[in-house]
Amino acid sequence: MLLGHRMKQRFSLARLLATNARSEEDFAEPTEHACRFEGSTKRLVASDGTDATSEAVLFTLVKVEPGDALWLPGDTPGDLDTQRRPLRVTPCFDIRGKLDHYEVYV
């Protein structure tokens, strides 16, 4: 694991469970996970193919899906005002080709 020793911060993640016919979403309870947080502005293509501006990247061992909700280190889990959605999730592999961590752009 390339970054495991550097993941000293915590973020919260609520998995998207379902979306009904009215586009109302149901999420699991937020859970806390280790990460390394870096604030930086970057233009990228979001998971839905649109142009987006990322304000931060989380390096984590937890797989984050495009519909999931997350809260950055220091934010209150469950607070709708600070809830974020991942713009892009990139799996990163070690030199042997084994999954090492994920980069989550928000």
CSV table of N, CA, C and O in Angstrom, one decimal:
chain,number,residue,atom,x,y,z
A,1,MET,N,0.8,-1.2,0.0
A,1,MET,CA,0.0,0.0,0.0
A,1,MET,C,0.9,1.2,0.0
A,1,MET,O,1.7,1.5,0.9
A,2,LEU,N,0.7,2.0,-1.0
A,2,LEU,CA,1.6,3.2,-1.2
A,2,LEU,C,1.3,4.3,-0.2
A,2,LEU,O,2.1,5.0,0.2
A,3,LEU,N,0.0,4.6,0.0
A,3,LEU,CA,-0.4,5.7,0.8
A,3,LEU,C,-1.0,5.4,2.2
A,3,LEU,O,-1.4,6.3,2.9
A,4,GLY,N,-1.1,4.2,2.6
A,4,GLY,CA,-1.8,3.8,3.8
A,4,GLY,C,-1.3,4.6,5.0
A,4,GLY,O,-2.1,5.0,5.9
A,5,HIS,N,0.0,4.7,5.1
A,5,HIS,CA,0.6,5.4,6.3
A,5,HIS,C,0.3,6.9,6.3
A,5,HIS,O,0.5,7.6,7.3
A,6,ARG,N,-0.2,7.5,5.2
A,6,ARG,CA,-0.4,8.9,5.1
A,6,ARG,C,-1.9,9.2,5.3
A,6,ARG,O,-2.3,10.4,5.2
A,7,MET,N,-2.7,8.2,5.5
A,7,MET,CA,-4.2,8.5,5.6
A,7,MET,C,-4.6,8.7,7.0
A,7,MET,O,-5.1,7.8,7.7
A,8,LYS,N,-4.3,9.9,7.5
A,8,LYS,CA,-4.5,10.3,8.9
A,8,LYS,C,-5.8,11.1,9.1
A,8,LYS,O,-6.1,11.5,10.2
A,9,GLN,N,-6.5,11.4,8.0
A,9,GLN,CA,-7.8,12.2,8.1
A,9,GLN,C,-9.0,11.3,8.0
A,9,GLN,O,-8.8,10.1,7.6
A,10,ARG,N,-10.2,11.8,8.2
A,10,ARG,CA,-11.4,10.9,8.2
A,10,ARG,C,-12.4,11.7,7.3
A,10,ARG,O,-12.6,12.9,7.5
A,11,PHE,N,-13.1,10.9,6.5
A,11,PHE,CA,-14.3,11.5,5.8
A,11,PHE,C,-15.4,10.5,6.0
A,11,PHE,O,-15.3,9.4,6.4
A,12,SER,N,-16.6,11.0,5.7
A,12,SER,CA,-17.8,10.2,5.9
A,12,SER,C,-18.4,9.9,4.6
A,12,SER,O,-18.4,10.7,3.7
A,13,LEU,N,-19.0,8.7,4.4
A,13,LEU,CA,-19.5,8.2,3.2
A,13,LEU,C,-20.9,7.6,3.4
A,13,LEU,O,-21.1,6.8,4.3
A,14,ALA,N,-21.9,8.0,2.7
A,14,ALA,CA,-23.2,7.4,2.7
A,14,ALA,C,-23.5,6.8,1.3
A,14,ALA,O,-23.5,7.5,0.3
A,15,ARG,N,-23.7,5.5,1.3
A,15,ARG,CA,-23.9,4.7,0.1
A,15,ARG,C,-25.3,5.0,-0.5
A,15,ARG,O,-26.3,5.0,0.3
A,16,LEU,N,-25.4,5.2,-1.8
A,16,LEU,CA,-26.7,5.4,-2.4
A,16,LEU,C,-27.3,4.0,-2.5
A,16,LEU,O,-26.7,3.1,-3.1
A,17,LEU,N,-28.5,3.8,-1.9
A,17,LEU,CA,-29.1,2.5,-1.9
A,17,LEU,C,-30.1,2.4,-3.1
A,17,LEU,O,-30.2,1.3,-3.7
A,18,ALA,N,-30.9,3.4,-3.3
A,18,ALA,CA,-31.9,3.3,-4.4
A,18,ALA,C,-32.4,4.7,-4.8
A,18,ALA,O,-32.3,5.7,-4.0
A,19,THR,N,-32.9,4.8,-6.0
A,19,THR,CA,-33.6,6.0,-6.4
A,19,THR,C,-35.0,5.6,-7.0
A,19,THR,O,-35.1,4.7,-7.8
A,20,ASN,N,-36.0,6.3,-6.5
A,20,ASN,CA,-37.4,5.9,-6.9
A,20,ASN,C,-37.8,6.6,-8.2
A,20,ASN,O,-37.0,7.4,-8.8
A,21,ALA,N,-39.0,6.4,-8.6
A,21,ALA,CA,-39.5,6.9,-9.9
A,21,ALA,C,-39.6,8.5,-9.9
A,21,ALA,O,-39.5,9.1,-10.9
A,22,ARG,N,-39.6,9.1,-8.7
A,22,ARG,CA,-39.6,10.5,-8.6
A,22,ARG,C,-38.2,11.1,-8.4
A,22,ARG,O,-38.1,12.2,-8.0
A,23,SER,N,-37.2,10.3,-8.6
A,23,SER,CA,-35.8,10.7,-8.4
A,23,SER,C,-35.4,11.0,-7.0
A,23,SER,O,-34.5,11.7,-6.7
A,24,GLU,N,-36.2,10.5,-6.0
A,24,GLU,CA,-35.9,10.6,-4.6
A,24,GLU,C,-34.9,9.5,-4.3
A,24,GLU,O,-35.1,8.4,-4.6
A,25,GLU,N,-33.8,9.9,-3.6
A,25,GLU,CA,-32.7,9.0,-3.3
A,25,GLU,C,-32.8,8.5,-1.8
A,25,GLU,O,-33.2,9.3,-0.9
A,26,ASP,N,-32.4,7.3,-1.7
A,26,ASP,CA,-32.3,6.7,-0.3
A,26,ASP,C,-30.8,6.3,-0.1
A,26,ASP,O,-30.2,5.6,-0.9
A,27,PHE,N,-30.3,6.7,1.0
A,27,PHE,CA,-28.9,6.5,1.4
A,27,PHE,C,-28.8,5.7,2.6
A,27,PHE,O,-29.6,5.7,3.5
A,28,ALA,N,-27.7,4.9,2.8
A,28,ALA,CA,-27.4,4.2,4.0
A,28,ALA,C,-26.9,5.3,5.0
A,28,ALA,O,-26.6,6.4,4.6
A,29,GLU,N,-26.8,4.9,6.3
A,29,GLU,CA,-26.2,5.8,7.3
A,29,GLU,C,-24.8,6.1,6.9
A,29,GLU,O,-24.1,5.2,6.5
A,30,PRO,N,-24.3,7.3,7.2
A,30,PRO,CA,-22.9,7.7,6.9
A,30,PRO,C,-22.0,6.8,7.8
A,30,PRO,O,-22.2,6.6,8.9
A,31,THR,N,-20.9,6.4,7.2
A,31,THR,CA,-19.8,5.7,7.9
A,31,THR,C,-18.5,6.5,7.7
A,31,THR,O,-18.3,7.1,6.7
A,32,GLU,N,-17.6,6.3,8.6
A,32,GLU,CA,-16.4,7.1,8.6
A,32,GLU,C,-15.2,6.2,8.1
A,32,GLU,O,-15.1,5.0,8.4
A,33,HIS,N,-14.4,6.8,7.3
A,33,HIS,CA,-13.3,6.1,6.7
A,33,HIS,C,-12.0,7.0,6.7
A,33,HIS,O,-12.1,8.2,6.6
A,34,ALA,N,-10.8,6.3,6.7
A,34,ALA,CA,-9.6,7.0,6.6
A,34,ALA,C,-9.3,7.5,5.2
A,34,ALA,O,-9.7,7.0,4.2
A,35,CYS,N,-8.6,8.7,5.2
A,35,CYS,CA,-8.2,9.3,3.9
A,35,CYS,C,-7.1,10.2,4.0
A,35,CYS,O,-6.6,10.5,5.1
A,36,ARG,N,-6.5,10.6,2.9
A,36,ARG,CA,-5.6,11.8,2.9
A,36,ARG,C,-6.4,12.8,2.0
A,36,ARG,O,-6.8,12.5,0.9
A,37,PHE,N,-6.5,14.0,2.5
A,37,PHE,CA,-7.3,15.0,1.9
A,37,PHE,C,-6.4,16.1,1.3
A,37,PHE,O,-5.5,16.6,2.1
A,38,GLU,N,-6.5,16.5,0.1
A,38,GLU,CA,-5.8,17.6,-0.5
A,38,GLU,C,-6.7,18.5,-1.2
A,38,GLU,O,-7.4,18.1,-2.1
A,39,GLY,N,-6.7,19.8,-0.8
A,39,GLY,CA,-7.5,20.8,-1.4
A,39,GLY,C,-6.8,21.3,-2.6
A,39,GLY,O,-5.6,21.8,-2.5
A,40,SER,N,-7.3,21.3,-3.8
A,40,SER,CA,-6.7,21.8,-5.0
A,40,SER,C,-7.8,21.9,-6.1
A,40,SER,O,-8.6,21.0,-6.2
A,41,THR,N,-7.7,23.0,-6.8
A,41,THR,CA,-8.7,23.2,-7.9
A,41,THR,C,-8.2,22.6,-9.2
A,41,THR,O,-7.0,22.8,-9.5
A,42,LYS,N,-9.0,21.8,-9.8
A,42,LYS,CA,-8.6,21.1,-11.0
A,42,LYS,C,-9.8,20.9,-12.0
A,42,LYS,O,-10.9,20.5,-11.5
A,43,ARG,N,-9.6,21.2,-13.2
A,43,ARG,CA,-10.7,20.9,-14.2
A,43,ARG,C,-10.6,19.5,-14.6
A,43,ARG,O,-9.5,18.9,-14.9
A,44,LEU,N,-11.7,18.8,-14.7
A,44,LEU,CA,-11.8,17.4,-15.1
A,44,LEU,C,-13.1,17.1,-15.8
A,44,LEU,O,-14.0,17.9,-15.8
A,45,VAL,N,-13.2,15.9,-16.3
A,45,VAL,CA,-14.4,15.4,-16.9
A,45,VAL,C,-15.0,14.5,-15.8
A,45,VAL,O,-14.4,13.6,-15.3
A,46,ALA,N,-16.3,14.9,-15.4
A,46,ALA,CA,-17.0,14.1,-14.4
A,46,ALA,C,-17.4,12.8,-14.8
A,46,ALA,O,-17.3,12.5,-16.0
A,47,SER,N,-17.9,11.9,-13.9
A,47,SER,CA,-18.3,10.6,-14.3
A,47,SER,C,-19.4,10.5,-15.3
A,47,SER,O,-19.6,9.5,-16.0
A,48,ASP,N,-20.2,11.6,-15.3
A,48,ASP,CA,-21.3,11.6,-16.3
A,48,ASP,C,-20.9,12.2,-17.6
A,48,ASP,O,-21.7,12.4,-18.5
A,49,GLY,N,-19.6,12.5,-17.8
A,49,GLY,CA,-19.1,13.1,-19.1
A,49,GLY,C,-19.1,14.6,-19.2
A,49,GLY,O,-18.6,15.1,-20.2
A,50,THR,N,-19.6,15.3,-18.2
A,50,THR,CA,-19.6,16.7,-18.3
A,50,THR,C,-18.3,17.3,-17.7
A,50,THR,O,-17.6,16.7,-17.0
A,51,ASP,N,-18.0,18.5,-18.1
A,51,ASP,CA,-16.8,19.2,-17.6
A,51,ASP,C,-17.2,19.7,-16.2
A,51,ASP,O,-18.3,20.1,-15.9
A,52,ALA,N,-16.2,19.6,-15.3
A,52,ALA,CA,-16.4,19.9,-13.9
A,52,ALA,C,-15.2,20.5,-13.3
A,52,ALA,O,-14.1,20.3,-13.8
A,53,THR,N,-15.3,21.2,-12.2
A,53,THR,CA,-14.2,21.7,-11.5
A,53,THR,C,-14.1,21.1,-10.1
A,53,THR,O,-15.0,21.2,-9.3
A,54,SER,N,-13.0,20.4,-9.8
A,54,SER,CA,-12.8,19.7,-8.6
A,54,SER,C,-12.2,20.7,-7.6
A,54,SER,O,-11.2,21.4,-8.0
A,55,GLU,N,-12.6,20.7,-6.3
A,55,GLU,CA,-12.0,21.5,-5.3
A,55,GLU,C,-11.1,20.8,-4.4
A,55,GLU,O,-10.3,21.4,-3.7
A,56,ALA,N,-11.2,19.4,-4.5
A,56,ALA,CA,-10.3,18.6,-3.6
A,56,ALA,C,-10.3,17.2,-4.1
A,56,ALA,O,-11.1,16.8,-4.9
A,57,VAL,N,-9.3,16.5,-3.6
A,57,VAL,CA,-9.2,15.1,-3.9
A,57,VAL,C,-8.9,14.3,-2.6
A,57,VAL,O,-8.2,14.8,-1.7
A,58,LEU,N,-9.6,13.2,-2.4
A,58,LEU,CA,-9.5,12.3,-1.3
A,58,LEU,C,-8.8,11.1,-1.8
A,58,LEU,O,-9.1,10.5,-2.8
A,59,PHE,N,-7.7,10.6,-1.1
A,59,PHE,CA,-7.0,9.4,-1.4
A,59,PHE,C,-7.5,8.4,-0.3
A,59,PHE,O,-7.4,8.7,0.9
A,60,THR,N,-8.1,7.3,-0.7
A,60,THR,CA,-8.7,6.4,0.3
A,60,THR,C,-8.7,4.9,-0.2
A,60,THR,O,-8.5,4.7,-1.4
A,61,LEU,N,-8.8,4.0,0.7
A,61,LEU,CA,-8.8,2.6,0.4
A,61,LEU,C,-10.2,2.1,0.1
A,61,LEU,O,-10.4,1.0,-0.4
A,62,VAL,N,-11.2,3.0,0.4
A,62,VAL,CA,-12.6,2.6,0.2
A,62,VAL,C,-13.1,3.0,-1.2
A,62,VAL,O,-12.9,4.1,-1.7
A,63,LYS,N,-13.8,2.0,-1.8
A,63,LYS,CA,-14.4,2.3,-3.2
A,63,LYS,C,-15.6,3.2,-3.0
A,63,LYS,O,-16.5,2.9,-2.2
A,64,VAL,N,-15.6,4.3,-3.7
A,64,VAL,CA,-16.7,5.3,-3.7
A,64,VAL,C,-17.3,5.2,-5.1
A,64,VAL,O,-16.7,5.2,-6.1
A,65,GLU,N,-18.7,5.2,-5.1
A,65,GLU,CA,-19.4,5.1,-6.3
A,65,GLU,C,-19.9,6.5,-6.7
A,65,GLU,O,-20.1,7.4,-5.8
A,66,PRO,N,-20.2,6.8,-8.0
A,66,PRO,CA,-20.6,8.1,-8.4
A,66,PRO,C,-21.8,8.7,-7.7
A,66,PRO,O,-21.9,9.8,-7.5
A,67,GLY,N,-22.8,7.8,-7.3
A,67,GLY,CA,-24.0,8.3,-6.7
A,67,GLY,C,-23.9,8.5,-5.2
A,67,GLY,O,-24.8,9.1,-4.6
A,68,ASP,N,-22.8,8.1,-4.6
A,68,ASP,CA,-22.7,8.1,-3.1
A,68,ASP,C,-22.6,9.6,-2.7
A,68,ASP,O,-22.2,10.5,-3.4
A,69,ALA,N,-22.9,9.8,-1.4
A,69,ALA,CA,-22.8,11.1,-0.8
A,69,ALA,C,-21.6,11.1,0.2
A,69,ALA,O,-21.3,10.0,0.8
A,70,LEU,N,-20.8,12.1,0.3
A,70,LEU,CA,-19.7,12.2,1.2
A,70,LEU,C,-19.5,13.5,1.8
A,70,LEU,O,-20.1,14.5,1.3
A,71,TRP,N,-18.8,13.5,2.9
A,71,TRP,CA,-18.5,14.7,3.7
A,71,TRP,C,-17.0,14.8,3.9
A,71,TRP,O,-16.4,13.8,4.4
A,72,LEU,N,-16.5,15.9,3.6
A,72,LEU,CA,-15.0,16.1,3.8
A,72,LEU,C,-14.6,16.1,5.2
A,72,LEU,O,-15.4,16.3,6.1
A,73,PRO,N,-13.3,15.9,5.5
A,73,PRO,CA,-12.8,16.0,6.9
A,73,PRO,C,-13.3,17.3,7.5
A,73,PRO,O,-13.1,18.4,6.9
A,74,GLY,N,-13.8,17.2,8.7
A,74,GLY,CA,-14.3,18.4,9.4
A,74,GLY,C,-15.8,18.8,9.2
A,74,GLY,O,-16.3,19.5,10.0
A,75,ASP,N,-16.4,18.2,8.2
A,75,ASP,CA,-17.8,18.4,7.9
A,75,ASP,C,-18.7,17.5,8.8
A,75,ASP,O,-18.2,16.4,9.2
A,76,THR,N,-19.9,17.8,9.1
A,76,THR,CA,-20.8,17.0,9.9
A,76,THR,C,-21.5,16.0,9.0
A,76,THR,O,-22.3,16.4,8.1
A,77,PRO,N,-21.3,14.7,9.2
A,77,PRO,CA,-22.0,13.7,8.4
A,77,PRO,C,-23.5,13.8,8.5
A,77,PRO,O,-24.0,14.1,9.6
A,78,GLY,N,-24.2,13.7,7.4
A,78,GLY,CA,-25.6,13.9,7.3
A,78,GLY,C,-26.1,15.3,7.1
A,78,GLY,O,-27.3,15.5,6.8
A,79,ASP,N,-25.2,16.3,7.2
A,79,ASP,CA,-25.6,17.7,6.9
A,79,ASP,C,-25.7,17.9,5.4
A,79,ASP,O,-24.8,17.8,4.7
A,80,LEU,N,-27.0,18.2,5.0
A,80,LEU,CA,-27.2,18.3,3.5
A,80,LEU,C,-26.5,19.5,3.0
A,80,LEU,O,-26.3,19.6,1.7
A,81,ASP,N,-26.2,20.5,3.8
A,81,ASP,CA,-25.5,21.7,3.3
A,81,ASP,C,-24.0,21.5,2.9
A,81,ASP,O,-23.5,22.2,2.1
A,82,THR,N,-23.4,20.5,3.5
A,82,THR,CA,-22.0,20.2,3.3
A,82,THR,C,-21.8,18.9,2.5
A,82,THR,O,-20.7,18.5,2.2
A,83,GLN,N,-22.9,18.2,2.2
A,83,GLN,CA,-22.8,16.9,1.4
A,83,GLN,C,-22.2,17.2,0.1
A,83,GLN,O,-22.5,18.1,-0.6
A,84,ARG,N,-21.3,16.3,-0.4
A,84,ARG,CA,-20.7,16.3,-1.7
A,84,ARG,C,-21.0,15.1,-2.4
A,84,ARG,O,-21.3,14.0,-1.8
A,85,ARG,N,-20.9,15.1,-3.8
A,85,ARG,CA,-21.0,14.0,-4.6
A,85,ARG,C,-19.6,13.9,-5.3
A,85,ARG,O,-19.0,14.9,-5.7
A,86,PRO,N,-19.1,12.7,-5.5
A,86,PRO,CA,-17.8,12.5,-6.2
A,86,PRO,C,-18.0,12.9,-7.7
A,86,PRO,O,-19.0,12.5,-8.3
A,87,LEU,N,-17.1,13.7,-8.2
A,87,LEU,CA,-17.1,14.1,-9.6
A,87,LEU,C,-16.5,13.0,-10.5
A,87,LEU,O,-16.9,12.8,-11.6
A,88,ARG,N,-15.4,12.4,-9.9
A,88,ARG,CA,-14.7,11.3,-10.6
A,88,ARG,C,-14.0,10.4,-9.5
A,88,ARG,O,-13.5,11.0,-8.5
A,89,VAL,N,-14.0,9.1,-9.7
A,89,VAL,CA,-13.3,8.2,-8.9
A,89,VAL,C,-12.3,7.4,-9.7
A,89,VAL,O,-12.7,6.8,-10.7
A,90,THR,N,-11.1,7.5,-9.4
A,90,THR,CA,-10.0,6.9,-10.2
A,90,THR,C,-9.3,5.8,-9.3
A,90,THR,O,-8.7,6.1,-8.3
A,91,PRO,N,-9.4,4.5,-9.7
A,91,PRO,CA,-8.7,3.5,-9.0
A,91,PRO,C,-7.2,3.6,-9.4
A,91,PRO,O,-6.8,3.9,-10.6
A,92,CYS,N,-6.3,3.4,-8.4
A,92,CYS,CA,-4.9,3.5,-8.7
A,92,CYS,C,-4.2,2.2,-8.3
A,92,CYS,O,-4.5,1.6,-7.2
A,93,PHE,N,-3.3,1.7,-9.1
A,93,PHE,CA,-2.7,0.4,-8.9
A,93,PHE,C,-1.2,0.5,-8.6
A,93,PHE,O,-0.6,1.5,-9.0
A,94,ASP,N,-0.7,-0.5,-7.9
A,94,ASP,CA,0.7,-0.5,-7.5
A,94,ASP,C,1.5,-1.1,-8.7
A,94,ASP,O,0.9,-1.4,-9.8
A,95,ILE,N,2.8,-1.2,-8.6
A,95,ILE,CA,3.7,-1.6,-9.7
A,95,ILE,C,3.4,-3.1,-10.1
A,95,ILE,O,3.8,-3.5,-11.2
A,96,ARG,N,2.8,-3.8,-9.2
A,96,ARG,CA,2.4,-5.2,-9.6
A,96,ARG,C,1.0,-5.4,-10.2
A,96,ARG,O,0.6,-6.5,-10.5
A,97,GLY,N,0.3,-4.2,-10.4
A,97,GLY,CA,-1.0,-4.2,-11.0
A,97,GLY,C,-2.1,-4.5,-10.0
A,97,GLY,O,-3.3,-4.6,-10.4
A,98,LYS,N,-1.8,-4.5,-8.7
A,98,LYS,CA,-2.8,-4.7,-7.7
A,98,LYS,C,-3.4,-3.4,-7.3
A,98,LYS,O,-2.7,-2.4,-7.1
A,99,LEU,N,-4.8,-3.4,-7.0
A,99,LEU,CA,-5.4,-2.1,-6.6
A,99,LEU,C,-4.8,-1.6,-5.3
A,99,LEU,O,-4.7,-2.4,-4.4
A,100,ASP,N,-4.4,-0.4,-5.3
A,100,ASP,CA,-3.7,0.2,-4.1
A,100,ASP,C,-4.7,1.2,-3.4
A,100,ASP,O,-4.8,1.1,-2.2
A,101,HIS,N,-5.3,2.1,-4.1
A,101,HIS,CA,-6.2,3.0,-3.4
A,101,HIS,C,-7.1,3.7,-4.5
A,101,HIS,O,-6.9,3.4,-5.7
A,102,TYR,N,-8.0,4.6,-4.1
A,102,TYR,CA,-8.8,5.3,-5.0
A,102,TYR,C,-8.5,6.8,-4.8
A,102,TYR,O,-8.3,7.3,-3.7
A,103,GLU,N,-8.6,7.6,-5.9
A,103,GLU,CA,-8.6,9.0,-5.8
A,103,GLU,C,-10.0,9.5,-6.1
A,103,GLU,O,-10.6,9.2,-7.2
A,104,VAL,N,-10.6,10.2,-5.2
A,104,VAL,CA,-12.0,10.7,-5.3
A,104,VAL,C,-11.9,12.2,-5.4
A,104,VAL,O,-11.5,12.9,-4.5
A,105,TYR,N,-12.4,12.7,-6.6
A,105,TYR,CA,-12.4,14.1,-6.8
A,105,TYR,C,-13.7,14.7,-6.5
A,105,TYR,O,-14.8,14.1,-6.9
A,106,VAL,N,-13.8,15.7,-5.7
A,106,VAL,CA,-15.0,16.4,-5.3
A,106,VAL,C,-15.0,17.9,-5.5
A,106,VAL,O,-13.9,18.4,-5.6
